[in-house]
mmCIF file of C-alpha atoms in Angstrom:
data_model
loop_
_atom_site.group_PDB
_atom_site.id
_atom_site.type_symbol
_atom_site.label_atom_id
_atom_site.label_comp_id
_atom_site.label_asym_id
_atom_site.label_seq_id
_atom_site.Cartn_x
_atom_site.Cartn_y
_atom_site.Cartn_z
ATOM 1 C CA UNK R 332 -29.230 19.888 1.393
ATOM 2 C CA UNK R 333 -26.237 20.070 3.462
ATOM 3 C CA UNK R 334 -26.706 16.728 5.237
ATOM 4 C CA UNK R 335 -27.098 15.103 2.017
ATOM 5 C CA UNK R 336 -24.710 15.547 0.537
ATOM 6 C CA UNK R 337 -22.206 14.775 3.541
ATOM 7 C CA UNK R 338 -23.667 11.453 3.500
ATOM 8 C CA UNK R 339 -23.036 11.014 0.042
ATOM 9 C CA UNK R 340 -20.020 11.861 0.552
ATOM 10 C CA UNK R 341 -19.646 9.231 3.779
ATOM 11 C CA UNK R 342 -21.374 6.982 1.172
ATOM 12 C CA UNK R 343 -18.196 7.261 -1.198
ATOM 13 C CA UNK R 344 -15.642 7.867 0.762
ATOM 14 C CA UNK R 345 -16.731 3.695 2.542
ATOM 15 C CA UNK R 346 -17.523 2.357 -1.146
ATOM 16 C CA UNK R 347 -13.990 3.530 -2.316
ATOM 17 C CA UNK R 348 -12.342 1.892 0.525
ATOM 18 C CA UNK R 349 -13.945 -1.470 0.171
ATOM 19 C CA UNK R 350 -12.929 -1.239 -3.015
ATOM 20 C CA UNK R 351 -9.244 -1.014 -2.316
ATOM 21 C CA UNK R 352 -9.753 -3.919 0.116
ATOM 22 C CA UNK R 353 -10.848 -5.584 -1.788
ATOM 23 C CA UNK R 354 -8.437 -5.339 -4.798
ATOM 24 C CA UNK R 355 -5.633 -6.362 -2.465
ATOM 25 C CA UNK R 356 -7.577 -8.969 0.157
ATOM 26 C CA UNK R 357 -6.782 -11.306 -2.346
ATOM 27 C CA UNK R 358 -3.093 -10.706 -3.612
ATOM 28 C CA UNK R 359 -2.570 -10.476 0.083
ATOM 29 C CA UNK R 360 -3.443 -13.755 0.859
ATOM 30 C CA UNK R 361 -2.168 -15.511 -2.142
ATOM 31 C CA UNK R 362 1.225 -13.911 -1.057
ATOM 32 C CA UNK R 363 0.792 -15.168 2.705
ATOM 33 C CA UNK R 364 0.131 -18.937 1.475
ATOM 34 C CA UNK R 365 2.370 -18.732 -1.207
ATOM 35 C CA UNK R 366 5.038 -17.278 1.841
ATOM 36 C CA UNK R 367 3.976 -20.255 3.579
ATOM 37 C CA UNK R 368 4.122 -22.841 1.384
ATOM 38 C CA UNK R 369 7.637 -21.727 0.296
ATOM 39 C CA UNK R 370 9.295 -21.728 3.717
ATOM 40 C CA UNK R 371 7.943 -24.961 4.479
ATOM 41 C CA UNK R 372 9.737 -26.266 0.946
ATOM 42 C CA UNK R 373 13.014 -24.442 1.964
ATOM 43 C CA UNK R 374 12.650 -25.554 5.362
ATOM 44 C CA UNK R 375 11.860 -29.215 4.797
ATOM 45 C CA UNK R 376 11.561 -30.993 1.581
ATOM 46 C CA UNK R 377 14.831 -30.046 -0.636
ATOM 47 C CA UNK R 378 16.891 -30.848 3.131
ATOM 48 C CA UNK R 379 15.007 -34.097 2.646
ATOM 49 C CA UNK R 380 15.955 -34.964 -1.047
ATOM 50 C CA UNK R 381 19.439 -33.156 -0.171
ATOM 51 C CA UNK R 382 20.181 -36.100 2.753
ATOM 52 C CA UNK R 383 19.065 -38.519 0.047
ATOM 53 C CA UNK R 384 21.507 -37.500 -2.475
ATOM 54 C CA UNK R 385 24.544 -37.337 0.338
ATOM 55 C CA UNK R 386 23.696 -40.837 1.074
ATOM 56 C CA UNK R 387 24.119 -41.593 -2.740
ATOM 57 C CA UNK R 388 27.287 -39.757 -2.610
ATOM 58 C CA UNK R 389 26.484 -37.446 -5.095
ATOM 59 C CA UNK R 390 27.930 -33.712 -4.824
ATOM 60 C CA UNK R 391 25.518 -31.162 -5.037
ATOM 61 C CA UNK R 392 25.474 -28.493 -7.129
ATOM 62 C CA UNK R 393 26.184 -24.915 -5.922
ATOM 63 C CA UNK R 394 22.201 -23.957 -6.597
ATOM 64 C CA UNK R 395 21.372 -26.709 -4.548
ATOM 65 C CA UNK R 396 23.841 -25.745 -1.582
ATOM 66 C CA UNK R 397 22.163 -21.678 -2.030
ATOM 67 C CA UNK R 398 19.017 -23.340 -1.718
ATOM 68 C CA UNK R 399 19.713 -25.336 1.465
ATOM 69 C CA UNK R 400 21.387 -22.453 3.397
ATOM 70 C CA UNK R 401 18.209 -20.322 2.722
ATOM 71 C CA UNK R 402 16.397 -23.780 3.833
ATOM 72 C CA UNK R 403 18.452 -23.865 7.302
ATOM 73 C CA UNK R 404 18.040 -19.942 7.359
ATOM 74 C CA UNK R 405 14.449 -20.267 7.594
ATOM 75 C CA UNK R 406 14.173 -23.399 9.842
ATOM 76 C CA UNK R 407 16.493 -20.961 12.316
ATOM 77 C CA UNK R 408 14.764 -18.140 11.972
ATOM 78 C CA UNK R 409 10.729 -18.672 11.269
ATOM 79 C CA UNK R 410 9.342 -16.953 13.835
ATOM 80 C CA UNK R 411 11.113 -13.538 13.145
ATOM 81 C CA UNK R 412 9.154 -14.038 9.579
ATOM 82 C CA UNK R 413 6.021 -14.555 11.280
ATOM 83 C CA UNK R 414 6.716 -11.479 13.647
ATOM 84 C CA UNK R 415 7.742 -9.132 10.593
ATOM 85 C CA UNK R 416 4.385 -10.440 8.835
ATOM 86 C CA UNK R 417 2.337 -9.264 12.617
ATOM 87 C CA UNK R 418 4.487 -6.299 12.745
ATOM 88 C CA UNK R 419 3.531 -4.986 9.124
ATOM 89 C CA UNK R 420 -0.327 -5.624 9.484
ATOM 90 C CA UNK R 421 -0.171 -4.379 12.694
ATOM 91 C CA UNK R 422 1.432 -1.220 11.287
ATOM 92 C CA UNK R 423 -0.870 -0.982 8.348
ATOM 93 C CA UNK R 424 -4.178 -2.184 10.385
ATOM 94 C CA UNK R 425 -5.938 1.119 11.630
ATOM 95 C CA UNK R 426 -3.067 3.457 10.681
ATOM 96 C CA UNK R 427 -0.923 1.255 13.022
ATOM 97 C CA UNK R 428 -3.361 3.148 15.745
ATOM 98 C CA UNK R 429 -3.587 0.019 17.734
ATOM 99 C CA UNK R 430 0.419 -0.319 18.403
ATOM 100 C CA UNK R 431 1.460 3.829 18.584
ATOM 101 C CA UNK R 432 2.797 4.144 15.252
ATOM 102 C CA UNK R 433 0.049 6.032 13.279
ATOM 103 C CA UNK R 434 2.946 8.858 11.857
ATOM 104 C CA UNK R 435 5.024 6.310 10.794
ATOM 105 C CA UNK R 436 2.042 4.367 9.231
ATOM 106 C CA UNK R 437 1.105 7.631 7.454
ATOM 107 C CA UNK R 438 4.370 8.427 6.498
ATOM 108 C CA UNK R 439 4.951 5.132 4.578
ATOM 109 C CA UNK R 440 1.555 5.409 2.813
ATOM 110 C CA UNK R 441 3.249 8.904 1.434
ATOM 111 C CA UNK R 442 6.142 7.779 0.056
ATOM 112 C CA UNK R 443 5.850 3.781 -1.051
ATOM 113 C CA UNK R 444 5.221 3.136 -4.526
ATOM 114 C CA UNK R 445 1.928 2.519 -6.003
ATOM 115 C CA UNK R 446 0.199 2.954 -2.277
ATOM 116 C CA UNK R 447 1.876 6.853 -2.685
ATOM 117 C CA UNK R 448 -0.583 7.738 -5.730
ATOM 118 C CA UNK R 449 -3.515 5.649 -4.118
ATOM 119 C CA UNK R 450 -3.035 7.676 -1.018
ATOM 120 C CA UNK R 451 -2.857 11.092 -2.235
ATOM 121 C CA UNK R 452 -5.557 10.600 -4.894
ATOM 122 C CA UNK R 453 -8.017 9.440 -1.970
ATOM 123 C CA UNK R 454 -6.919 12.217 0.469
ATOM 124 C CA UNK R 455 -7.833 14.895 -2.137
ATOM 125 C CA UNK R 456 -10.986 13.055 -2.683
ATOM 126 C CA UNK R 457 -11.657 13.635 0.894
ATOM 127 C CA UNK R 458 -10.625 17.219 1.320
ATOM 128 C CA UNK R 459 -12.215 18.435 -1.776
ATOM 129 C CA UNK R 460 -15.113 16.820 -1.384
ATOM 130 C CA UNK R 461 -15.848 17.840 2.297
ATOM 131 C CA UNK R 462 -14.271 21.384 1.755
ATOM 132 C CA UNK R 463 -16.804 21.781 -1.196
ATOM 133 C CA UNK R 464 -20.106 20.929 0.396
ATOM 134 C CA UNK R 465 -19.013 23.278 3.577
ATOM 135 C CA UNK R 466 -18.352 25.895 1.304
ATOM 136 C CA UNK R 467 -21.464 25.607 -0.623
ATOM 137 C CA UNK R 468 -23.688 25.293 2.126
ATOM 138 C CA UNK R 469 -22.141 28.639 3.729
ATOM 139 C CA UNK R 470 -19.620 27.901 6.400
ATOM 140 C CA UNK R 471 -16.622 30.185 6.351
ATOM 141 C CA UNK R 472 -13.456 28.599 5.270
ATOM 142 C CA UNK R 473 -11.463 28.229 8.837
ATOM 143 C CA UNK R 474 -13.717 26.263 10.386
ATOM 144 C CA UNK R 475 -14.130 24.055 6.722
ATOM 145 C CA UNK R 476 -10.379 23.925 6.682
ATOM 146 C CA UNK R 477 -10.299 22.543 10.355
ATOM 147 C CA UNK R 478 -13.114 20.353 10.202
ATOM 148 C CA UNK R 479 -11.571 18.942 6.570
ATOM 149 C CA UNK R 480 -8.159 18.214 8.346
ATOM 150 C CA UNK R 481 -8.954 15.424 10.290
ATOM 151 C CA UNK R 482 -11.487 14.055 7.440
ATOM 152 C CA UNK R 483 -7.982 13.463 5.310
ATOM 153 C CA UNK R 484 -7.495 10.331 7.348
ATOM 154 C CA UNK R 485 -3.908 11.084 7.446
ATOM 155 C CA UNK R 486 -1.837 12.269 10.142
ATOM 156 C CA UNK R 487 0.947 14.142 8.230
ATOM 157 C CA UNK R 488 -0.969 15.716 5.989
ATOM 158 C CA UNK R 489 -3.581 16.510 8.940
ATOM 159 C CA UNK R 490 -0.621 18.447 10.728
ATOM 160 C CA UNK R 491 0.053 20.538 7.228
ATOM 161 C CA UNK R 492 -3.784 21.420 6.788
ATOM 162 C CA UNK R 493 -3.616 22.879 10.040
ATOM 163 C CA UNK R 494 -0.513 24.633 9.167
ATOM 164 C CA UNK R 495 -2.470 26.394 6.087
ATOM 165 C CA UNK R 496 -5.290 26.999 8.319
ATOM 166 C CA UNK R 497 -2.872 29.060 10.481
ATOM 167 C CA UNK R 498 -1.696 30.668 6.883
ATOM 168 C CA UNK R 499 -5.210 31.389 5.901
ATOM 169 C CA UNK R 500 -6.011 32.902 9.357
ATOM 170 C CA UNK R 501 -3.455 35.320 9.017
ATOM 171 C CA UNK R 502 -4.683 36.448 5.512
ATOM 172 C CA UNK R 503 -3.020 34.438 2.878
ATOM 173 C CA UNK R 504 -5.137 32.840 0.129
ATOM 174 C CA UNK R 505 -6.277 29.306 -0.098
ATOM 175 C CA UNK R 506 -4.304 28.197 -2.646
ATOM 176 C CA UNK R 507 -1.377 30.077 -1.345
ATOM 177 C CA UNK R 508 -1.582 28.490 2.015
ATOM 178 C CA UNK R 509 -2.023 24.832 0.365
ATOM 179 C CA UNK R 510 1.439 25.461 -1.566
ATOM 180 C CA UNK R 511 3.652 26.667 0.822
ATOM 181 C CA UNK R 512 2.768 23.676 3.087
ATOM 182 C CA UNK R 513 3.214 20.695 -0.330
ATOM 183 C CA UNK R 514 -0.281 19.736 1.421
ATOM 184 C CA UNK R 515 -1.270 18.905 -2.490
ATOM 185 C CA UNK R 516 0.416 18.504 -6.019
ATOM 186 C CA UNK R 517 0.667 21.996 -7.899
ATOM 187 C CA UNK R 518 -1.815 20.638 -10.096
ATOM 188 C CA UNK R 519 -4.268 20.808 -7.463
ATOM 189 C CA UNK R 520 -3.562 24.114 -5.865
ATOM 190 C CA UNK R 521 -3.214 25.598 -9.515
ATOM 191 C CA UNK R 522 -6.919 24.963 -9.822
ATOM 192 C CA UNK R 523 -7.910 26.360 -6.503
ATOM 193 C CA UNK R 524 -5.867 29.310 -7.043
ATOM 194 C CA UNK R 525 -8.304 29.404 -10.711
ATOM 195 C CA UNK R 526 -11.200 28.761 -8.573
ATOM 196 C CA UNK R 527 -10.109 31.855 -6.067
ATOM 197 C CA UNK R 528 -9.588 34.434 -8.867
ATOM 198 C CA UNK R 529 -13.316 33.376 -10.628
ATOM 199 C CA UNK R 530 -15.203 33.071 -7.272
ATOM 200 C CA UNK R 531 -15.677 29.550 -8.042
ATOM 201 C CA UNK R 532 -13.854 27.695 -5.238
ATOM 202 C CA UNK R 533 -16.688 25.100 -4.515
ATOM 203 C CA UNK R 534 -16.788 24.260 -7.427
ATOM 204 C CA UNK R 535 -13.338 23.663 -8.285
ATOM 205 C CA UNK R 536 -13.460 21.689 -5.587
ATOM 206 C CA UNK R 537 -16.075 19.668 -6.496
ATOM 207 C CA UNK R 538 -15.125 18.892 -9.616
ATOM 208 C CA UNK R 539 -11.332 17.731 -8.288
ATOM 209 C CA UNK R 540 -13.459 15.743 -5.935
ATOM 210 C CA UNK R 541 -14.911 13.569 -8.447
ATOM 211 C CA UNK R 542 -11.565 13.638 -10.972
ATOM 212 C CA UNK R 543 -9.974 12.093 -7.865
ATOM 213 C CA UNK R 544 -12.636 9.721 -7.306
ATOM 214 C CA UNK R 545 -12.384 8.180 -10.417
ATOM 215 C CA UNK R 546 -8.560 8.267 -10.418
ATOM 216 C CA UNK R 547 -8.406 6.083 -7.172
ATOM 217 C CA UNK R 548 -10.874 3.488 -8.731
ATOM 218 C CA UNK R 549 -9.273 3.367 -11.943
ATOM 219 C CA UNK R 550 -5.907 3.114 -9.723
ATOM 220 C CA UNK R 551 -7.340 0.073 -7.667
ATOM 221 C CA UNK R 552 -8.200 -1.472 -10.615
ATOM 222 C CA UNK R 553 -4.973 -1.143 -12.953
ATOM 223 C CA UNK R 554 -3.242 -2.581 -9.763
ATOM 224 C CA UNK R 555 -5.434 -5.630 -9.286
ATOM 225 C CA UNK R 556 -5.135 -6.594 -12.440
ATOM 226 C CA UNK R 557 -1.156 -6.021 -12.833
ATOM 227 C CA UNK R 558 -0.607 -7.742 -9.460
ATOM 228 C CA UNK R 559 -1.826 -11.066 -10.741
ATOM 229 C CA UNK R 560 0.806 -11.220 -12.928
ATOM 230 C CA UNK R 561 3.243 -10.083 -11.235
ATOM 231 C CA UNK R 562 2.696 -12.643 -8.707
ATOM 232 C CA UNK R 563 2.552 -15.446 -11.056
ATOM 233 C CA UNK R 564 5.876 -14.432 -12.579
ATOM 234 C CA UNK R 565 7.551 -14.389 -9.127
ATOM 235 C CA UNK R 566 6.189 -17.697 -7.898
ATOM 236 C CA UNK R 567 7.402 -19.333 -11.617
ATOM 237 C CA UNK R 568 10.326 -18.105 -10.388
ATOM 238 C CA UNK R 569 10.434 -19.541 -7.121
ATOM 239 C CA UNK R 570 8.967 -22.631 -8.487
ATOM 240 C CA UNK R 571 12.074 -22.730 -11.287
ATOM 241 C CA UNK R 572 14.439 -22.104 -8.970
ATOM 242 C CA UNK R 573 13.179 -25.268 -6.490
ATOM 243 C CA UNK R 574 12.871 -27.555 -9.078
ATOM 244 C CA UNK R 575 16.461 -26.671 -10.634
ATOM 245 C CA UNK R 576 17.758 -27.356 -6.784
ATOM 246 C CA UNK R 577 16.001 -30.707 -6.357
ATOM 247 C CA UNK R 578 16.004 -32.119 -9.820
ATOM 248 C CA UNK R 579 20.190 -31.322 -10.976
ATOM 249 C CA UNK R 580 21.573 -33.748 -8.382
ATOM 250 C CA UNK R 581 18.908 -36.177 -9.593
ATOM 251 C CA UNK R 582 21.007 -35.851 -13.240
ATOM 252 C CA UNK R 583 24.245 -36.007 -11.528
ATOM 253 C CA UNK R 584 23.940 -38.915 -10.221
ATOM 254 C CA UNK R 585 22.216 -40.825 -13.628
ATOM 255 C CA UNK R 586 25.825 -39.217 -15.039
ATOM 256 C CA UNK R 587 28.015 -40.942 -11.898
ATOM 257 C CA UNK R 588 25.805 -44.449 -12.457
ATOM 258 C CA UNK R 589 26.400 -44.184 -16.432
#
């Protein structure tokens, strides 16, 4: 029936997005200690081991003196960091509902890499899945099309669904309607537009709904497992570059005592 399968679809549409949190809870919060513990070796330690090695009168090298700036940077200017880091969950947390900045939250999700295909793969999801079971179960294709806009989750595409709507109201084809707004890639209104000339929209639909489930999970996981690496490089950077900054005086001065 009907109601089933719109709480499959509710089903899905909440396993999918635990998924994706998921896949980046963690990365997230290795990156916020990782953040942490940084700044606070900036901030603290290498001045420490830098004041012993002025005492010893031993010039420091010019990766040392980068490193301290950044150090005294960061002592100066730590709470900005921690304001940037409330700022961009804030932003991200609810579609940045909670602080009046859900376009500009919606916006970003459009264009950044990586979150830009996760995005548009799980917005199609969404329409095509909820435009499909309308459609099969009857209900003329306005009120699906205004009904799916809002399901989308996104506020920018939201505004160009209702744009099409108008389109479709005023006699212009699905597809048609989809393209001259860019609500979806051509690939997508291509196969509507196929759908349209068989009869077969609902199931077109359909059918995109469950290539673009499996697109978003395969997404999610490709980019769990490629952040892990990624993260590990960056923080044997980080790590390299500390230990370069704390340890080269230390052989400067074995060279002044020798």
């Amino acid at each position: 029936s009907t109601l089933n399968h719109l709480a499959d679809y509710l089903d899905k549409q909440d396993a999918i997005e635990k998924r994706i949190k998921r896949a980046l809870a963690l990365p997230a919060i290795t990156l916020v200690i990782a953040l942490g513990v940084t700044m606070a070796l900036f901030a603290y330690i290498i001045p420490m081991f830098a004041d012993v090695y002025t005492e010893a009168g031993i010039e420091l090298p010019e990766l040392t003196k980068i490193v301290l700036k950044i150090g005294n940077l960061i002592s100066a200017l730590w709470w900005l960091g921690f304001l940037v880091v409330g700022f961009v969950i804030l932003l991200f947390y609810r579609n940045g509902r909670l602080i009046g900045m859900q376009r500009v939250s919606d916006q970003l999700k459009l264009t950044m890499p990586v979150v830009k295909g996760i995005t548009q793969r799980l917005i199609t999801f969404r329409f095509a899945r909820l435009t499909s079971t309308m459609m099969n179960a009857g209900v003329n294709i306005l009120p699906t099309l205004r009904l799916a806009a809002p399901a989308t989750g996104n506020i920018i595409v939201e505004g160009r669904l209702n744009r099409a709507c108008h389109h479709v109201d005023q006699g212009k084809t699905i597809s048609d309607a989809l393209a001259e707004e860019k609500v979806f890639a051509p690939m997508i209104t291509d196969a509507i537009s196929v759908g349209e000339e068989v009869g077969s929209v609902g199931t077109v639909l359909d059918k995109l709904a469950d290539y673009s489930e499996r697109d978003v999970e395969d997404m999610v996981a490709n980019l769990s497992t490629l952040l892990e690496p990624i993260m590990t490089l960056l923080m044997g950077i980080v790590v390299l570059i500390i230990a370069l900054s704390l340890f080269l005086p230390y052989f400067n001065m074995n060279q002044v005592f020798m």
